[in-house]
XYZ file of C-alpha atoms in Angstrom:
431
model
C 112.480 121.770 72.169
C 113.275 120.663 75.496
C 111.895 123.290 77.780
C 108.050 123.775 77.448
C 106.555 127.709 77.404
C 103.117 127.696 79.840
C 100.664 131.126 79.870
C 98.971 130.883 83.142
C 97.985 133.570 85.797
C 98.808 131.558 88.379
C 101.199 132.422 90.943
C 104.904 130.463 91.766
C 105.111 128.860 94.808
C 107.205 130.569 97.620
C 109.054 127.669 98.026
C 110.307 124.531 95.771
C 108.662 121.426 96.168
C 109.680 118.618 99.096
C 109.662 115.744 97.517
C 108.780 112.838 99.361
C 105.421 113.783 100.845
C 103.307 116.960 98.545
C 99.920 117.548 96.940
C 100.701 118.885 93.770
C 100.498 122.131 92.743
C 98.252 123.922 90.600
C 101.189 124.839 87.904
C 101.997 121.370 87.648
C 98.953 119.901 87.154
C 99.234 122.504 84.306
C 101.964 120.990 82.700
C 100.986 117.265 84.187
C 97.983 117.657 81.660
C 100.554 118.836 78.852
C 102.800 116.610 78.870
C 99.533 113.563 78.992
C 98.235 115.382 75.402
C 101.743 114.799 74.516
C 102.016 111.032 76.129
C 99.022 110.481 74.282
C 100.462 111.071 70.692
C 102.593 108.350 71.611
C 102.843 104.417 70.692
C 103.808 102.955 74.504
C 103.027 99.755 75.801
C 104.652 100.167 79.818
C 103.264 102.338 81.922
C 105.853 104.241 83.454
C 106.715 107.348 85.593
C 106.736 110.552 83.958
C 107.880 113.700 85.295
C 107.286 117.456 85.163
C 109.220 120.218 86.786
C 108.004 123.816 86.541
C 111.205 126.950 85.633
C 111.803 130.099 84.806
C 114.213 131.250 82.575
C 116.008 135.105 83.870
C 113.572 136.284 82.053
C 110.884 135.229 84.756
C 108.594 133.553 82.141
C 106.965 130.179 83.021
C 108.147 127.009 81.541
C 107.821 123.227 81.970
C 111.012 120.225 81.748
C 109.839 116.620 81.163
C 111.622 113.600 81.584
C 109.842 109.662 82.384
C 112.049 107.718 84.832
C 114.579 105.232 83.064
C 113.818 103.813 79.890
C 111.096 104.610 78.137
C 110.336 101.266 75.613
C 113.883 101.597 75.308
C 115.171 105.082 74.428
C 116.441 107.746 76.140
C 117.253 110.002 73.316
C 112.765 111.038 72.731
C 113.371 114.634 71.544
C 110.216 116.479 73.790
C 112.264 114.933 77.500
C 115.537 116.176 79.217
C 118.389 113.910 78.003
C 119.438 111.604 80.910
C 121.995 112.826 83.445
C 124.347 109.866 82.052
C 124.188 108.281 78.179
C 125.616 104.425 79.231
C 123.272 103.267 76.714
C 125.543 104.625 73.724
C 125.463 101.050 71.072
C 129.250 101.724 71.268
C 130.046 103.758 74.075
C 132.370 102.221 76.654
C 129.744 101.244 78.873
C 127.284 98.749 76.536
C 131.230 97.726 75.084
C 132.715 96.741 79.167
C 129.480 94.355 78.993
C 129.481 92.844 75.643
C 132.772 92.257 77.133
C 132.293 91.326 80.922
C 129.442 88.138 79.243
C 132.175 85.900 77.853
C 134.943 86.552 80.978
C 135.391 84.294 83.395
C 135.600 86.500 86.619
C 132.490 88.118 85.624
C 131.143 88.887 89.192
C 134.430 91.181 89.377
C 134.658 93.321 86.392
C 130.482 93.940 86.675
C 130.744 95.571 90.124
C 133.475 97.178 88.708
C 132.234 98.928 85.614
C 129.279 99.707 87.744
C 131.062 101.773 89.717
C 132.789 103.697 87.202
C 129.366 104.279 85.567
C 128.312 105.414 89.269
C 130.983 108.458 89.013
C 130.061 109.324 85.930
C 126.932 110.898 86.925
C 128.338 113.778 88.270
C 125.177 115.745 89.907
C 124.779 119.293 90.460
C 122.692 120.721 93.387
C 121.162 124.994 93.482
C 124.812 126.563 94.162
C 126.247 124.715 91.299
C 128.372 122.321 93.255
C 129.205 119.270 91.114
C 129.893 115.383 93.374
C 129.713 112.112 91.641
C 126.638 109.993 92.507
C 129.484 107.017 94.565
C 130.530 110.885 96.525
C 126.803 112.062 97.177
C 125.889 108.245 98.495
C 128.256 107.514 100.970
C 128.550 111.178 102.649
C 124.554 110.574 103.566
C 124.368 107.355 104.870
C 127.755 108.173 107.770
C 126.308 104.637 109.159
C 129.109 101.997 108.824
C 126.930 99.720 109.021
C 124.657 101.176 106.348
C 127.615 102.041 104.083
C 128.980 98.084 104.473
C 125.384 96.904 103.460
C 125.639 98.862 101.065
C 128.716 100.453 99.570
C 127.498 101.028 96.320
C 124.132 102.176 95.203
C 120.981 100.127 94.273
C 121.199 100.081 89.990
C 119.526 102.716 87.858
C 119.544 106.101 90.823
C 120.494 108.889 88.860
C 117.995 107.888 86.511
C 114.047 108.685 87.687
C 112.396 111.865 87.283
C 113.545 114.694 90.003
C 117.518 113.881 89.143
C 117.089 114.105 85.270
C 115.224 117.182 85.985
C 117.064 118.852 87.918
C 119.895 118.426 86.343
C 118.906 120.280 82.667
C 117.186 123.522 84.864
C 120.913 123.587 86.505
C 122.840 122.754 83.299
C 120.866 124.926 81.941
C 120.076 127.741 84.113
C 116.879 127.817 85.292
C 115.789 127.872 88.853
C 113.029 125.752 89.193
C 109.439 126.725 90.789
C 108.384 123.017 91.119
C 107.836 119.471 90.267
C 105.433 116.268 90.373
C 105.345 112.398 89.413
C 102.215 110.583 87.242
C 102.201 107.239 86.612
C 100.940 106.103 83.242
C 100.429 103.679 81.743
C 99.285 99.902 83.489
C 100.577 99.253 86.560
C 103.873 96.973 87.672
C 102.239 92.838 88.366
C 104.990 93.116 91.527
C 103.590 96.973 92.528
C 100.451 98.888 92.267
C 100.311 101.990 90.205
C 97.863 103.617 88.849
C 97.087 105.149 86.063
C 96.683 109.709 86.164
C 98.095 109.495 90.146
C 100.823 111.528 91.846
C 103.547 109.800 93.789
C 105.964 111.183 95.320
C 110.283 110.369 94.582
C 111.615 107.445 95.524
C 113.472 107.444 99.425
C 115.715 104.258 98.909
C 117.395 105.407 95.793
C 116.387 109.842 95.549
C 115.940 110.435 98.797
C 120.263 110.800 98.692
C 120.971 112.478 95.298
C 117.787 114.691 95.909
C 119.019 115.620 99.590
C 122.343 116.639 97.994
C 120.285 118.667 94.360
C 118.260 120.801 96.069
C 120.961 122.451 97.759
C 120.650 125.597 97.742
C 116.726 126.383 96.807
C 114.191 127.046 99.668
C 112.629 123.526 99.972
C 108.695 122.904 101.105
C 109.589 121.898 104.792
C 109.046 117.906 105.549
C 104.523 117.698 105.740
C 105.621 114.285 108.040
C 107.862 117.103 111.025
C 105.035 119.119 111.732
C 103.478 116.700 114.066
C 100.334 114.280 113.926
C 96.893 116.128 116.071
C 97.032 114.665 120.008
C 94.462 111.858 118.758
C 92.729 109.695 121.544
C 92.320 106.420 122.119
C 88.695 104.932 123.130
C 88.299 101.938 126.152
C 86.100 99.246 124.639
C 86.825 96.928 126.933
C 88.498 96.487 130.444
C 89.753 94.150 132.968
C 92.914 92.987 135.666
C 94.432 91.599 133.044
C 93.863 92.571 129.638
C 91.954 96.770 128.189
C 90.066 96.591 124.495
C 89.994 99.956 122.670
C 88.753 102.024 119.265
C 91.673 103.673 117.964
C 91.120 106.396 115.028
C 92.387 107.647 111.736
C 95.689 109.148 111.772
C 97.461 107.898 115.694
C 100.063 105.394 115.534
C 100.188 102.316 116.777
C 103.647 102.807 118.571
C 106.214 105.531 118.440
C 107.940 106.428 114.454
C 109.551 108.247 112.047
C 107.074 110.681 111.991
C 105.994 110.601 115.107
C 105.810 109.817 119.013
C 102.125 110.515 120.319
C 100.070 107.164 120.090
C 98.559 103.461 120.942
C 100.817 102.962 122.867
C 102.572 106.028 124.334
C 98.218 106.611 125.936
C 98.025 103.474 127.632
C 101.877 103.304 128.950
C 100.330 106.431 131.204
C 97.484 104.481 132.077
C 98.474 101.331 132.202
C 102.495 101.105 132.626
C 102.860 98.347 131.891
C 100.368 97.583 129.372
C 102.264 95.736 125.979
C 100.431 96.205 122.386
C 99.854 92.660 120.954
C 99.045 93.892 116.995
C 99.219 96.897 115.704
C 97.078 98.717 112.571
C 98.092 100.746 110.237
C 97.818 103.781 110.492
C 95.231 105.483 109.367
C 94.064 102.426 109.859
C 90.745 103.066 112.515
C 89.562 100.763 115.252
C 90.011 97.068 117.732
C 92.726 96.898 119.895
C 93.560 94.675 121.793
C 96.372 95.109 125.047
C 98.053 92.907 128.319
C 98.618 95.077 131.426
C 101.609 92.333 131.743
C 103.569 90.621 130.146
C 102.725 87.527 130.719
C 99.125 88.318 129.178
C 100.804 89.393 126.294
C 103.348 86.121 125.994
C 99.673 84.368 126.028
C 97.992 86.773 123.824
C 101.144 86.617 121.470
C 101.411 82.639 121.585
C 97.078 82.624 120.618
C 98.415 85.401 117.500
C 101.211 82.563 116.288
C 98.390 79.714 116.691
C 96.118 81.175 114.466
C 93.359 80.919 117.331
C 93.023 85.596 117.437
C 90.058 85.741 114.078
C 89.158 89.724 112.380
C 87.106 91.209 111.003
C 87.902 94.284 108.822
C 85.335 96.365 106.465
C 86.891 98.661 104.179
C 84.644 101.172 101.083
C 86.061 99.587 98.019
C 87.468 102.498 95.365
C 85.236 100.179 92.950
C 83.407 97.170 91.936
C 84.759 93.520 92.356
C 84.741 91.014 90.221
C 83.156 88.895 92.754
C 81.539 88.274 95.448
C 83.689 86.091 97.399
C 87.024 83.938 97.844
C 89.791 83.985 99.234
C 93.511 86.023 98.424
C 96.602 84.741 98.304
C 99.751 86.922 96.982
C 103.118 87.209 98.789
C 104.156 90.339 100.650
C 107.642 91.976 100.200
C 109.024 95.104 101.571
C 110.177 97.294 98.782
C 113.464 98.256 100.453
C 113.511 101.857 97.406
C 110.275 103.150 98.570
C 109.450 101.855 101.864
C 106.934 101.585 103.679
C 105.261 99.521 100.225
C 105.048 96.915 99.935
C 105.304 94.218 96.619
C 104.400 91.062 95.465
C 106.618 88.912 95.019
C 106.511 84.866 95.030
C 109.777 83.507 95.528
C 111.015 85.981 98.532
C 107.731 87.638 99.582
C 106.221 86.089 102.959
C 102.890 84.800 102.154
C 99.405 86.384 102.866
C 95.847 85.517 102.613
C 92.862 87.427 103.197
C 89.220 86.140 102.835
C 86.553 88.565 102.136
C 82.934 88.439 101.264
C 81.405 91.685 99.656
C 78.151 92.747 101.547
C 76.964 96.019 98.563
C 79.151 97.288 95.527
C 81.550 98.466 97.288
C 81.455 97.657 101.197
C 83.231 94.499 101.651
C 84.571 92.097 104.606
C 88.106 91.113 105.207
C 88.579 88.288 107.383
C 93.109 87.553 107.340
C 94.737 85.038 108.561
C 98.307 86.430 108.537
C 99.062 89.830 109.330
C 101.197 91.343 106.965
C 102.081 95.031 107.135
C 99.683 96.586 104.398
C 98.174 92.909 103.258
C 94.530 94.246 103.046
C 95.570 97.900 101.352
C 97.875 95.184 98.507
C 95.342 92.914 98.439
C 92.242 94.942 97.459
C 94.819 96.959 95.581
C 96.836 93.860 93.378
C 94.585 93.552 90.170
C 95.763 88.844 91.231
C 93.540 90.304 94.197
C 89.818 92.443 94.171
C 92.223 94.750 92.028
C 89.217 97.762 93.408
C 92.420 99.724 96.062
C 90.558 101.302 99.590
C 88.774 104.102 99.074
C 91.704 106.377 100.290
C 94.672 104.576 100.264
C 97.235 106.918 98.871
C 99.999 104.636 98.497
C 97.914 101.474 96.745
C 95.267 103.645 95.145
C 93.998 107.142 95.746
C 93.997 109.873 98.279
C 91.163 111.378 100.422
C 89.783 112.336 104.021
C 91.456 109.468 105.675
C 91.721 105.509 104.680
C 88.497 103.869 104.430
C 89.168 100.905 106.543
C 88.370 99.670 110.083
C 88.727 96.876 112.457
C 85.353 96.175 113.623
C 85.912 92.863 115.091
C 87.434 90.706 117.479
C 86.886 87.543 118.390
C 89.844 85.583 121.397
C 90.709 83.695 124.225
C 90.305 85.839 127.359
C 94.103 85.252 128.268
C 93.881 84.474 131.887
C 89.704 82.034 131.933
C 89.977 80.754 128.459
C 86.710 82.212 127.531
C 85.596 82.837 124.451
C 85.398 86.601 124.163
C 84.250 88.601 121.350
C 83.938 93.025 121.032
C 82.604 94.468 117.924
C 82.456 98.038 117.067
C 80.924 99.920 114.171
C 82.788 101.561 111.404
C 82.291 105.421 111.112
C 81.938 105.143 107.479
């Protein structure tokens, strides 16, 4: 049975879930609980992303559909779950036969590309209006930039096989009305990226954003919470002279203007000091000390200190768990996940070196001393099992959400860019 009944008095949402940033609706939580009970009856050897789609039939009865991303234990024919958009796993099907032929062919690269093109054209995806397009057409129409289309003429492998496209496609085919959707990770985390057992996650942007932009047409969807605007937070000036300024940034304020807003530390400083330039950045949800130069020459001098590693920083974090070691060094090379920005992954072949020393202050409070400044370095080094194995409290990307990210840049030491005098600035964490 593909449609599983939901017996509840919970009211339906007025609009469908915005899949890239959401809080799971109570109906989805109920459906996910039932799905998790079913998963526990199965013998699974891998962690996997699962999804639920609450639907309404023509008589107004509620039920839910279930899906998994990609294959589950090498199969895509589990009866409890919706089928794939296109089944390329049939042993005697065209795709598998062509794959076997390509292995022995001299021009296997060209043949592989042609086969991949053929495969993507078999994914004919519906939207809520009943319109249908193949995956290549959807991808190329979404990426209107000629530069992007030249670099990525075809979707990444596995596009169309994530939970959300499977769920929506089956609902549309069966004449069911989508009500709400959510996805969660179940099982052990992969070694390269961080996923927490039982945690809900948004749909991936790289593969699913173009696909779902098409498939959700015709549905009334929740607005993107990231476009509602951020609170107009202010900064505290900790130190100022004729050449530089040190500020305390609150959690929730951007360092520089970005995709989700323009109000930032950089814009606030520019209003007060028109020639100011930030010497470094902090994640939006990280609080603490930041240094800015008042002129280009001072900025260059500060940048040189960062390059020479003569600037030292100490962060404090609250961990969601207790590490097994009290102090040491973490060295895990990091790389941006191209299909799931801004998430980072551990990649020993292509990743950039990232090194952090740590010292446990008490059971779950830790000092972190970064020697490099990679994106999400401290968050990844805390969460990854080859690091501390304990995510920072409130880390919605690599751990579990809370009222804030409990990470604070509490101390920075540097040589004054003009006088050369060694200076230390400290600001106590607000937690």
